Amino acid sequence: MRFILFLFSTFLVLLLLIPPALVRADIVDFSDGGTTTGTVLRTNGNDVLILLETDTLLCARSNIQSITFAPVESSPTSRTARLPNFKTILLALNKQTWAANLKQVPATVIDAGPMKNVPYVSYRCANDYEINIYGDLSQPSAIEAGVYGKLAKDELAKNRCENFLHGLLLDSADKSALRGLDWQADVKVWKDFTFEVTPPTAPDAYGGWWMSIYSTAQLDTSRASDAELKQITTSQAAERESGDLSSWSSTELSLARKARPTRISFKNGFGTTITNAEVVKVNEGVSLDWRDALGSGTVRLADLSKELQDLFNFDPEKDATESERRARIAAQQRAFQHSIDSGAPPLSSRPIPDSGYGMGYGQNQGGRISGGGSTYSGGPVFVRGYTRSNGTYVRGHTRSAPRRR
């Protein structure tokens, strides 16, 4: 899957067909003699973030000669609109005490879910908070607030996302629908608007936890065709190599959504190198199932690189819990085997411990396994204990497997 970024430069914003609006705002004079009019939101260390009508501009403080502050009149949001416009959203975000180091970042093309191929602008703050605004920025078709990394499990962070979106809504019924969402995962539809919580494990979550409000009809109207997508996007590699002054910085590129790869190469915990394997399933926070032309298996996320652990949301606590469970099952199986070898009652009267999910890791031992319908031509197999017709008991033992023709 290609990693693609929306680049919302000045001329690309014209594609959104947003009419200009005249507002009073701050005047920023630059050292090179240039001037821009906007709303100075905040300083980010040595940078200053300036809110324009349909965009933001991040400038080095050293390049600014002076700022003339003026009362701000944000573009009015239609009272019939259920979602506020871009400028209202950014002004509200700027007021949040937790939204430190607010900056615009490249918007990764969404390739799955209701937002697929819909142009949007993306803002990150406090590193792991993200706010996205989709479609026509004067009348957005969707707004979502989300968190990454450790914050994806942080109740306070999720509460901040919900409170932020709640404060943007005008309709009391919409506010109630939002408040009623289950933070684990949920979808509610109210008067043609969808209120949704997307967990990090969802295909369109890109590793984050999201609370979204959107109109499916408006998203369909805003969705770009394949031809339009080529005109308004560029690859990450091309963007890194670009010498254009409007290009994203390496820091901004690093903050863009990272699409989960559908194929990976890795060295598992047994030292075996697996190349270009298809990711079949991600077992939340603990492992993933893979397959390729030669076989298949399960690998612990703990055995993958830090980059892959981040992409697949490795959870050390869940991994530790799963490791304890596997150790407990292994101990039960050893005890069970010992009881059989010591002449215990027939196996049919003793339940076999459920090996469960954790036993799947054994597929990676010794390298690889062949996929689908494998047969064996020899080697030991376990024979369960049984009772003969004369009443004598035969303990469990091993013998050679019958050869198949």
GROMACS .gro file of N, CA and C in nm, residues 61-208:
model
  444
   61ARG      N    1   0.990   3.253   1.442
   61ARG     CA    2   0.981   3.385   1.506
   61ARG      C    3   1.092   3.477   1.457
   62SER      N    4   1.205   3.419   1.422
   62SER     CA    5   1.317   3.500   1.373
   62SER      C    6   1.287   3.567   1.240
   63ASN      N    7   1.188   3.516   1.165
   63ASN     CA    8   1.151   3.574   1.036
   63ASN      C    9   1.041   3.678   1.047
   64ILE      N   10   0.990   3.701   1.169
   64ILE     CA   11   0.881   3.797   1.189
   64ILE      C   12   0.938   3.926   1.248
   65GLN      N   13   0.907   4.036   1.180
   65GLN     CA   14   0.954   4.166   1.228
   65GLN      C   15   0.860   4.223   1.333
   66SER      N   16   0.728   4.215   1.306
   66SER     CA   17   0.631   4.269   1.402
   66SER      C   18   0.495   4.206   1.380
   67ILE      N   19   0.411   4.212   1.485
   67ILE     CA   20   0.273   4.164   1.478
   67ILE      C   21   0.182   4.273   1.533
   68THR      N   22   0.083   4.311   1.452
   68THR     CA   23  -0.017   4.408   1.495
   68THR      C   24  -0.144   4.331   1.528
   69PHE      N   25  -0.177   4.324   1.657
   69PHE     CA   26  -0.293   4.246   1.699
   69PHE      C   27  -0.422   4.328   1.684
   70ALA      N   28  -0.529   4.260   1.646
   70ALA     CA   29  -0.659   4.326   1.628
   70ALA      C   30  -0.768   4.232   1.675
   71PRO      N   31  -0.887   4.285   1.709
   71PRO     CA   32  -0.999   4.197   1.746
   71PRO      C   33  -1.031   4.101   1.632
   72VAL      N   34  -1.063   3.979   1.668
   72VAL     CA   35  -1.088   3.875   1.567
   72VAL      C   36  -1.236   3.852   1.550
   73GLU      N   37  -1.279   3.845   1.425
   73GLU     CA   38  -1.416   3.807   1.394
   73GLU      C   39  -1.407   3.683   1.306
   74SER      N   40  -1.433   3.569   1.365
   74SER     CA   41  -1.422   3.445   1.289
   74SER      C   42  -1.533   3.436   1.187
   75SER      N   43  -1.509   3.359   1.082
   75SER     CA   44  -1.610   3.338   0.981
   75SER      C   45  -1.734   3.279   1.046
   76PRO      N   46  -1.851   3.338   1.025
   76PRO     CA   47  -1.971   3.289   1.092
   76PRO      C   48  -2.012   3.151   1.044
   77THR      N   49  -2.052   3.068   1.137
   77THR     CA   50  -2.104   2.937   1.103
   77THR      C   51  -2.255   2.947   1.085
   78SER      N   52  -2.306   2.888   0.979
   78SER     CA   53  -2.449   2.892   0.954
   78SER      C   54  -2.523   2.826   1.070
   79ARG      N   55  -2.630   2.890   1.114
   79ARG     CA   56  -2.706   2.834   1.225
   79ARG      C   57  -2.779   2.707   1.185
   80THR      N   58  -2.789   2.682   1.053
   80THR     CA   59  -2.851   2.558   1.007
   80THR      C   60  -2.748   2.446   0.997
   81ALA      N   61  -2.620   2.481   1.003
   81ALA     CA   62  -2.514   2.380   0.995
   81ALA      C   63  -2.500   2.308   1.129
   82ARG      N   64  -2.479   2.178   1.124
   82ARG     CA   65  -2.465   2.101   1.247
   82ARG      C   66  -2.320   2.090   1.291
   83LEU      N   67  -2.227   2.120   1.200
   83LEU     CA   68  -2.086   2.123   1.234
   83LEU      C   69  -2.031   2.262   1.204
   84PRO      N   70  -1.946   2.317   1.290
   84PRO     CA   71  -1.890   2.451   1.266
   84PRO      C   72  -1.787   2.449   1.153
   85ASN      N   73  -1.751   2.568   1.106
   85ASN     CA   74  -1.653   2.575   0.998
   85ASN      C   75  -1.511   2.560   1.052
   86PHE      N   76  -1.419   2.552   0.959
   86PHE     CA   77  -1.278   2.528   0.989
   86PHE      C   78  -1.223   2.628   1.091
   87LYS      N   79  -1.248   2.756   1.067
   87LYS     CA   80  -1.188   2.857   1.152
   87LYS      C   81  -1.241   2.850   1.295
   88THR      N   82  -1.370   2.827   1.309
   88THR     CA   83  -1.430   2.815   1.442
   88THR      C   84  -1.370   2.696   1.517
   89ILE      N   85  -1.347   2.585   1.445
   89ILE     CA   86  -1.289   2.466   1.507
   89ILE      C   87  -1.148   2.494   1.556
   90LEU      N   88  -1.067   2.560   1.473
   90LEU     CA   89  -0.928   2.587   1.511
   90LEU      C   90  -0.919   2.686   1.627
   91LEU      N   91  -1.008   2.786   1.627
   91LEU     CA   92  -1.008   2.881   1.738
   91LEU      C   93  -1.045   2.811   1.868
   92ALA      N   94  -1.141   2.716   1.860
   92ALA     CA   95  -1.181   2.640   1.979
   92ALA      C   96  -1.069   2.549   2.025
   93LEU      N   97  -1.000   2.487   1.930
   93LEU     CA   98  -0.890   2.398   1.965
   93LEU      C   99  -0.777   2.476   2.031
   94ASN      N  100  -0.752   2.597   1.983
   94ASN     CA  101  -0.646   2.679   2.037
   94ASN      C  102  -0.669   2.714   2.184
   95LYS      N  103  -0.796   2.713   2.227
   95LYS     CA  104  -0.829   2.749   2.365
   95LYS      C  105  -0.811   2.632   2.462
   96GLN      N  106  -0.793   2.512   2.411
   96GLN     CA  107  -0.781   2.395   2.498
   96GLN      C  108  -0.645   2.395   2.568
   97THR      N  109  -0.646   2.383   2.697
   97THR     CA  110  -0.519   2.387   2.772
   97THR      C  111  -0.429   2.268   2.739
   98TRP      N  112  -0.488   2.156   2.693
   98TRP     CA  113  -0.410   2.037   2.663
   98TRP      C  114  -0.353   2.038   2.521
   99ALA      N  115  -0.394   2.136   2.439
   99ALA     CA  116  -0.354   2.137   2.297
   99ALA      C  117  -0.222   2.210   2.276
  100ALA      N  118  -0.120   2.167   2.348
  100ALA     CA  119   0.011   2.232   2.337
  100ALA      C  120   0.079   2.198   2.205
  101ASN      N  121   0.164   2.289   2.160
  101ASN     CA  122   0.243   2.268   2.039
  101ASN      C  123   0.155   2.234   1.919
  102LEU      N  124   0.048   2.308   1.903
  102LEU     CA  125  -0.048   2.286   1.794
  102LEU      C  126   0.016   2.315   1.660
  103LYS      N  127   0.003   2.220   1.566
  103LYS     CA  128   0.059   2.242   1.433
  103LYS      C  129  -0.015   2.157   1.331
  104GLN      N  130  -0.015   2.205   1.207
  104GLN     CA  131  -0.074   2.129   1.098
  104GLN      C  132   0.028   2.026   1.051
  105VAL      N  133  -0.021   1.907   1.018
  105VAL     CA  134   0.066   1.799   0.970
  105VAL      C  135   0.009   1.745   0.840
  106PRO      N  136   0.091   1.673   0.762
  106PRO     CA  137   0.039   1.613   0.639
  106PRO      C  138  -0.077   1.520   0.667
  107ALA      N  139  -0.173   1.521   0.579
  107ALA     CA  140  -0.293   1.438   0.597
  107ALA      C  141  -0.281   1.313   0.512
  108THR      N  142  -0.261   1.200   0.576
  108THR     CA  143  -0.249   1.073   0.505
  108THR      C  144  -0.381   1.036   0.438
  109VAL      N  145  -0.375   0.995   0.313
  109VAL     CA  146  -0.496   0.954   0.242
  109VAL      C  147  -0.561   0.837   0.315
  110ILE      N  148  -0.687   0.850   0.348
  110ILE     CA  149  -0.762   0.741   0.412
  110ILE      C  150  -0.805   0.642   0.303
  111ASP      N  151  -0.766   0.517   0.316
  111ASP     CA  152  -0.795   0.419   0.211
  111ASP      C  153  -0.899   0.316   0.253
  112ALA      N  154  -0.968   0.341   0.363
  112ALA     CA  155  -1.071   0.248   0.409
  112ALA      C  156  -1.172   0.324   0.494
  113GLY      N  157  -1.293   0.269   0.506
  113GLY     CA  158  -1.393   0.331   0.592
  113GLY      C  159  -1.469   0.444   0.527
  114PRO      N  160  -1.556   0.511   0.600
  114PRO     CA  161  -1.642   0.616   0.544
  114PRO      C  162  -1.566   0.738   0.494
  115MET      N  163  -1.443   0.764   0.546
  115MET     CA  164  -1.365   0.880   0.503
  115MET      C  165  -1.272   0.850   0.386
  116LYS      N  166  -1.285   0.734   0.325
  116LYS     CA  167  -1.196   0.695   0.217
  116LYS      C  168  -1.194   0.800   0.106
  117ASN      N  169  -1.071   0.844   0.070
  117ASN     CA  170  -1.047   0.939  -0.040
  117ASN      C  171  -1.111   1.076  -0.021
  118VAL      N  172  -1.149   1.110   0.101
  118VAL     CA  173  -1.206   1.243   0.125
  118VAL      C  174  -1.094   1.337   0.168
  119PRO      N  175  -1.073   1.449   0.097
  119PRO     CA  176  -0.968   1.546   0.137
  119PRO      C  177  -0.997   1.602   0.276
  120TYR      N  178  -0.891   1.628   0.350
  120TYR     CA  179  -0.907   1.682   0.485
  120TYR      C  180  -0.780   1.753   0.529
  121VAL      N  181  -0.790   1.827   0.637
  121VAL     CA  182  -0.673   1.888   0.699
  121VAL      C  183  -0.656   1.826   0.836
  122SER      N  184  -0.529   1.815   0.878
  122SER     CA  185  -0.498   1.742   1.000
  122SER      C  186  -0.410   1.826   1.091
  123TYR      N  187  -0.442   1.824   1.221
  123TYR     CA  188  -0.367   1.901   1.320
  123TYR      C  189  -0.329   1.811   1.436
  124ARG      N  190  -0.203   1.822   1.478
  124ARG     CA  191  -0.154   1.749   1.593
  124ARG      C  192  -0.121   1.845   1.705
  125CYS      N  193  -0.141   1.803   1.827
  125CYS     CA  194  -0.103   1.883   1.943
  125CYS      C  195  -0.064   1.789   2.057
  126ALA      N  196   0.022   1.839   2.145
  126ALA     CA  197   0.074   1.758   2.255
  126ALA      C  198   0.121   1.621   2.204
  127ASN      N  199   0.174   1.620   2.083
  127ASN     CA  200   0.230   1.502   2.016
  127ASN      C  201   0.127   1.396   1.978
  128ASP      N  202   0.045   1.350   2.072
  128ASP     CA  203  -0.041   1.234   2.044
  128ASP      C  204  -0.190   1.264   2.033
  129TYR      N  205  -0.229   1.393   2.033
  129TYR     CA  206  -0.367   1.430   2.002
  129TYR      C  207  -0.375   1.470   1.855
  130GLU      N  208  -0.486   1.434   1.790
  130GLU     CA  209  -0.502   1.473   1.649
  130GLU      C  210  -0.647   1.513   1.623
  131ILE      N  211  -0.663   1.623   1.549
  131ILE     CA  212  -0.795   1.672   1.508
  131ILE      C  213  -0.796   1.678   1.356
  132ASN      N  214  -0.898   1.620   1.293
  132ASN     CA  215  -0.909   1.618   1.148
  132ASN      C  216  -1.043   1.678   1.104
  133ILE      N  217  -1.037   1.758   0.997
  133ILE     CA  218  -1.156   1.825   0.945
  133ILE      C  219  -1.168   1.788   0.797
  134TYR      N  220  -1.280   1.729   0.757
  134TYR     CA  221  -1.295   1.671   0.624
  134TYR      C  222  -1.386   1.754   0.533
  135GLY      N  223  -1.353   1.748   0.403
  135GLY     CA  224  -1.440   1.806   0.301
  135GLY      C  225  -1.430   1.957   0.290
  136ASP      N  226  -1.540   2.020   0.253
  136ASP     CA  227  -1.550   2.164   0.237
  136ASP      C  228  -1.527   2.230   0.373
  137LEU      N  229  -1.419   2.307   0.385
  137LEU     CA  230  -1.384   2.360   0.517
  137LEU      C  231  -1.480   2.467   0.566
  138SER      N  232  -1.561   2.522   0.477
  138SER     CA  233  -1.662   2.618   0.522
  138SER      C  234  -1.785   2.546   0.578
  139GLN      N  235  -1.807   2.421   0.533
  139GLN     CA  236  -1.915   2.336   0.583
  139GLN      C  237  -1.863   2.192   0.591
  140PRO      N  238  -1.785   2.161   0.691
  140PRO     CA  239  -1.721   2.029   0.698
  140PRO      C  240  -1.821   1.914   0.695
  141SER      N  241  -1.778   1.807   0.631
  141SER     CA  242  -1.862   1.686   0.627
  141SER      C  243  -1.830   1.593   0.743
  142ALA      N  244  -1.716   1.616   0.809
  142ALA     CA  245  -1.679   1.531   0.923
  142ALA      C  246  -1.575   1.601   1.008
  143ILE      N  247  -1.582   1.576   1.137
  143ILE     CA  248  -1.481   1.619   1.233
  143ILE      C  249  -1.449   1.500   1.321
  144GLU      N  250  -1.322   1.480   1.348
  144GLU     CA  251  -1.287   1.372   1.440
  144GLU      C  252  -1.172   1.416   1.530
  145ALA      N  253  -1.175   1.366   1.651
  145ALA     CA  254  -1.068   1.390   1.748
  145ALA      C  255  -1.018   1.254   1.793
  146GLY      N  256  -0.886   1.241   1.801
  146GLY     CA  257  -0.831   1.111   1.838
  146GLY      C  258  -0.700   1.121   1.909
  147VAL      N  259  -0.654   1.007   1.958
  147VAL     CA  260  -0.528   0.999   2.031
  147VAL      C  261  -0.451   0.875   1.988
  148TYR      N  262  -0.318   0.883   2.003
  148TYR     CA  263  -0.230   0.773   1.968
  148TYR      C  264  -0.152   0.726   2.090
  149GLY      N  265  -0.078   0.616   2.068
  149GLY     CA  266   0.016   0.568   2.168
  149GLY      C  267  -0.049   0.538   2.302
  150LYS      N  268   0.016   0.580   2.409
  150LYS     CA  269  -0.034   0.554   2.543
  150LYS      C  270  -0.166   0.624   2.567
  151LEU      N  271  -0.187   0.738   2.500
  151LEU     CA  272  -0.312   0.812   2.520
  151LEU      C  273  -0.434   0.736   2.467
  152ALA      N  274  -0.411   0.639   2.379
  152ALA     CA  275  -0.522   0.560   2.325
  152ALA      C  276  -0.588   0.475   2.433
  153LYS      N  277  -0.521   0.462   2.550
  153LYS     CA  278  -0.579   0.389   2.663
  153LYS      C  279  -0.605   0.481   2.781
  154ASP      N  280  -0.589   0.611   2.760
  154ASP     CA  281  -0.601   0.709   2.867
  154ASP      C  282  -0.744   0.765   2.872
  155GLU      N  283  -0.814   0.741   2.981
  155GLU     CA  284  -0.952   0.785   2.994
  155GLU      C  285  -0.962   0.938   2.993
  156LEU      N  286  -0.866   1.006   3.054
  156LEU     CA  287  -0.868   1.152   3.055
  156LEU      C  288  -0.853   1.207   2.914
  157ALA      N  289  -0.764   1.149   2.835
  157ALA     CA  290  -0.743   1.194   2.697
  157ALA      C  291  -0.870   1.174   2.614
  158LYS      N  292  -0.935   1.060   2.631
  158LYS     CA  293  -1.059   1.035   2.558
  158LYS      C  294  -1.168   1.133   2.600
  159ASN      N  295  -1.172   1.164   2.729
  159ASN     CA  296  -1.270   1.259   2.779
  159ASN      C  297  -1.246   1.398   2.720
  160ARG      N  298  -1.119   1.435   2.702
  160ARG     CA  299  -1.087   1.563   2.641
  160ARG      C  300  -1.135   1.569   2.496
  161CYS      N  301  -1.117   1.459   2.424
  161CYS     CA  302  -1.165   1.454   2.285
  161CYS      C  303  -1.316   1.470   2.280
  162GLU      N  304  -1.385   1.397   2.367
  162GLU     CA  305  -1.531   1.406   2.368
  162GLU      C  306  -1.578   1.546   2.407
  163ASN      N  307  -1.518   1.604   2.509
  163ASN     CA  308  -1.557   1.739   2.552
  163ASN      C  309  -1.532   1.842   2.443
  164PHE      N  310  -1.422   1.826   2.371
  164PHE     CA  311  -1.392   1.920   2.262
  164PHE      C  312  -1.499   1.913   2.154
  165LEU      N  313  -1.533   1.793   2.110
  165LEU     CA  314  -1.635   1.778   2.007
  165LEU      C  315  -1.772   1.823   2.058
  166HIS      N  316  -1.801   1.792   2.182
  166HIS     CA  317  -1.928   1.832   2.243
  166HIS      C  318  -1.943   1.984   2.240
  167GLY      N  319  -1.834   2.055   2.267
  167GLY     CA  320  -1.840   2.200   2.269
  167GLY      C  321  -1.859   2.262   2.131
  168LEU      N  322  -1.831   2.185   2.025
  168LEU     CA  323  -1.847   2.237   1.889
  168LEU      C  324  -1.990   2.223   1.838
  169LEU      N  325  -2.067   2.132   1.897
  169LEU     CA  326  -2.202   2.104   1.848
  169LEU      C  327  -2.301   2.210   1.894
  170LEU      N  328  -2.397   2.242   1.805
  170LEU     CA  329  -2.498   2.342   1.835
  170LEU      C  330  -2.629   2.279   1.880
  171ASP      N  331  -2.657   2.159   1.828
  171ASP     CA  332  -2.785   2.094   1.855
  171ASP      C  333  -2.776   2.009   1.982
  172SER      N  334  -2.871   2.027   2.072
  172SER     CA  335  -2.869   1.953   2.200
  172SER      C  336  -2.884   1.803   2.179
  173ALA      N  337  -2.962   1.764   2.080
  173ALA     CA  338  -2.980   1.621   2.052
  173ALA      C  339  -2.849   1.560   2.001
  174ASP      N  340  -2.775   1.637   1.921
  174ASP     CA  341  -2.645   1.589   1.874
  174ASP      C  342  -2.549   1.574   1.992
  175LYS      N  343  -2.553   1.668   2.084
  175LYS     CA  344  -2.468   1.660   2.203
  175LYS      C  345  -2.498   1.534   2.283
  176SER      N  346  -2.628   1.501   2.295
  176SER     CA  347  -2.668   1.383   2.371
  176SER      C  348  -2.622   1.255   2.302
  177ALA      N  349  -2.631   1.253   2.169
  177ALA     CA  350  -2.587   1.135   2.094
  177ALA      C  351  -2.438   1.111   2.112
  178LEU      N  352  -2.362   1.220   2.114
  178LEU     CA  353  -2.219   1.208   2.133
  178LEU      C  354  -2.187   1.156   2.273
  179ARG      N  355  -2.254   1.210   2.374
  179ARG     CA  356  -2.228   1.169   2.512
  179ARG      C  357  -2.263   1.022   2.536
  180GLY      N  358  -2.352   0.967   2.457
  180GLY     CA  359  -2.396   0.830   2.481
  180GLY      C  360  -2.308   0.724   2.418
  181LEU      N  361  -2.199   0.763   2.352
  181LEU     CA  362  -2.115   0.666   2.284
  181LEU      C  363  -2.032   0.583   2.381
  182ASP      N  364  -2.018   0.454   2.349
  182ASP     CA  365  -1.930   0.364   2.425
  182ASP      C  366  -1.788   0.387   2.376
  183TRP      N  367  -1.696   0.418   2.466
  183TRP     CA  368  -1.559   0.450   2.427
  183TRP      C  369  -1.483   0.329   2.374
  184GLN      N  370  -1.531   0.209   2.397
  184GLN     CA  371  -1.464   0.091   2.345
  184GLN      C  372  -1.480   0.084   2.194
  185ALA      N  373  -1.603   0.097   2.147
  185ALA     CA  374  -1.637   0.099   2.004
  185ALA      C  375  -1.788   0.117   1.996
  186ASP      N  376  -1.832   0.205   1.908
  186ASP     CA  377  -1.976   0.232   1.901
  186ASP      C  378  -2.009   0.311   1.774
  187VAL      N  379  -2.133   0.297   1.728
  187VAL     CA  380  -2.183   0.375   1.614
  187VAL      C  381  -2.329   0.407   1.640
  188LYS      N  382  -2.365   0.535   1.628
  188LYS     CA  383  -2.503   0.578   1.640
  188LYS      C  384  -2.535   0.673   1.527
  189VAL      N  385  -2.656   0.662   1.474
  189VAL     CA  386  -2.700   0.751   1.367
  189VAL      C  387  -2.819   0.831   1.417
  190TRP      N  388  -2.811   0.964   1.401
  190TRP     CA  389  -2.917   1.053   1.446
  190TRP      C  390  -2.938   1.161   1.341
  191LYS      N  391  -3.057   1.159   1.280
  191LYS     CA  392  -3.093   1.259   1.178
  191LYS      C  393  -2.984   1.271   1.071
  192ASP      N  394  -2.949   1.158   1.012
  192ASP     CA  395  -2.855   1.151   0.900
  192ASP      C  396  -2.710   1.183   0.938
  193PHE      N  397  -2.682   1.199   1.065
  193PHE     CA  398  -2.545   1.218   1.109
  193PHE      C  399  -2.501   1.094   1.188
  194THR      N  400  -2.376   1.056   1.170
  194THR     CA  401  -2.321   0.940   1.238
  194THR      C  402  -2.225   0.984   1.348
  195PHE      N  403  -2.241   0.924   1.464
  195PHE     CA  404  -2.153   0.949   1.579
  195PHE      C  405  -2.083   0.816   1.608
  196GLU      N  406  -1.952   0.816   1.604
  196GLU     CA  407  -1.881   0.688   1.604
  196GLU      C  408  -1.755   0.694   1.689
  197VAL      N  409  -1.727   0.583   1.756
  197VAL     CA  410  -1.600   0.561   1.824
  197VAL      C  411  -1.530   0.445   1.753
  198THR      N  412  -1.408   0.470   1.707
  198THR     CA  413  -1.330   0.369   1.635
  198THR      C  414  -1.210   0.329   1.719
  199PRO      N  415  -1.199   0.201   1.755
  199PRO     CA  416  -1.085   0.155   1.838
  199PRO      C  417  -0.959   0.142   1.754
  200PRO      N  418  -0.841   0.138   1.817
  200PRO     CA  419  -0.715   0.130   1.743
  200PRO      C  420  -0.702   0.008   1.653
  201THR      N  421  -0.778  -0.098   1.681
  201THR     CA  422  -0.765  -0.221   1.603
  201THR      C  423  -0.845  -0.218   1.473
  202ALA      N  424  -0.929  -0.118   1.451
  202ALA     CA  425  -1.009  -0.112   1.330
  202ALA      C  426  -0.921  -0.088   1.207
  203PRO      N  427  -0.961  -0.140   1.089
  203PRO     CA  428  -0.878  -0.124   0.969
  203PRO      C  429  -0.853   0.021   0.931
  204ASP      N  430  -0.948   0.110   0.963
  204ASP     CA  431  -0.933   0.250   0.924
  204ASP      C  432  -0.891   0.338   1.042
  205ALA      N  433  -0.836   0.277   1.148
  205ALA     CA  434  -0.798   0.354   1.267
  205ALA      C  435  -0.655   0.405   1.260
  206TYR      N  436  -0.570   0.341   1.178
  206TYR     CA  437  -0.429   0.381   1.165
  206TYR      C  438  -0.359   0.388   1.300
  207GLY      N  439  -0.399   0.298   1.388
  207GLY     CA  440  -0.332   0.288   1.517
  207GLY      C  441  -0.382   0.383   1.624
  208GLY      N  442  -0.481   0.466   1.592
  208GLY     CA  443  -0.532   0.562   1.689
  208GLY      C  444  -0.672   0.527   1.738
   0.00000   0.00000   0.00000
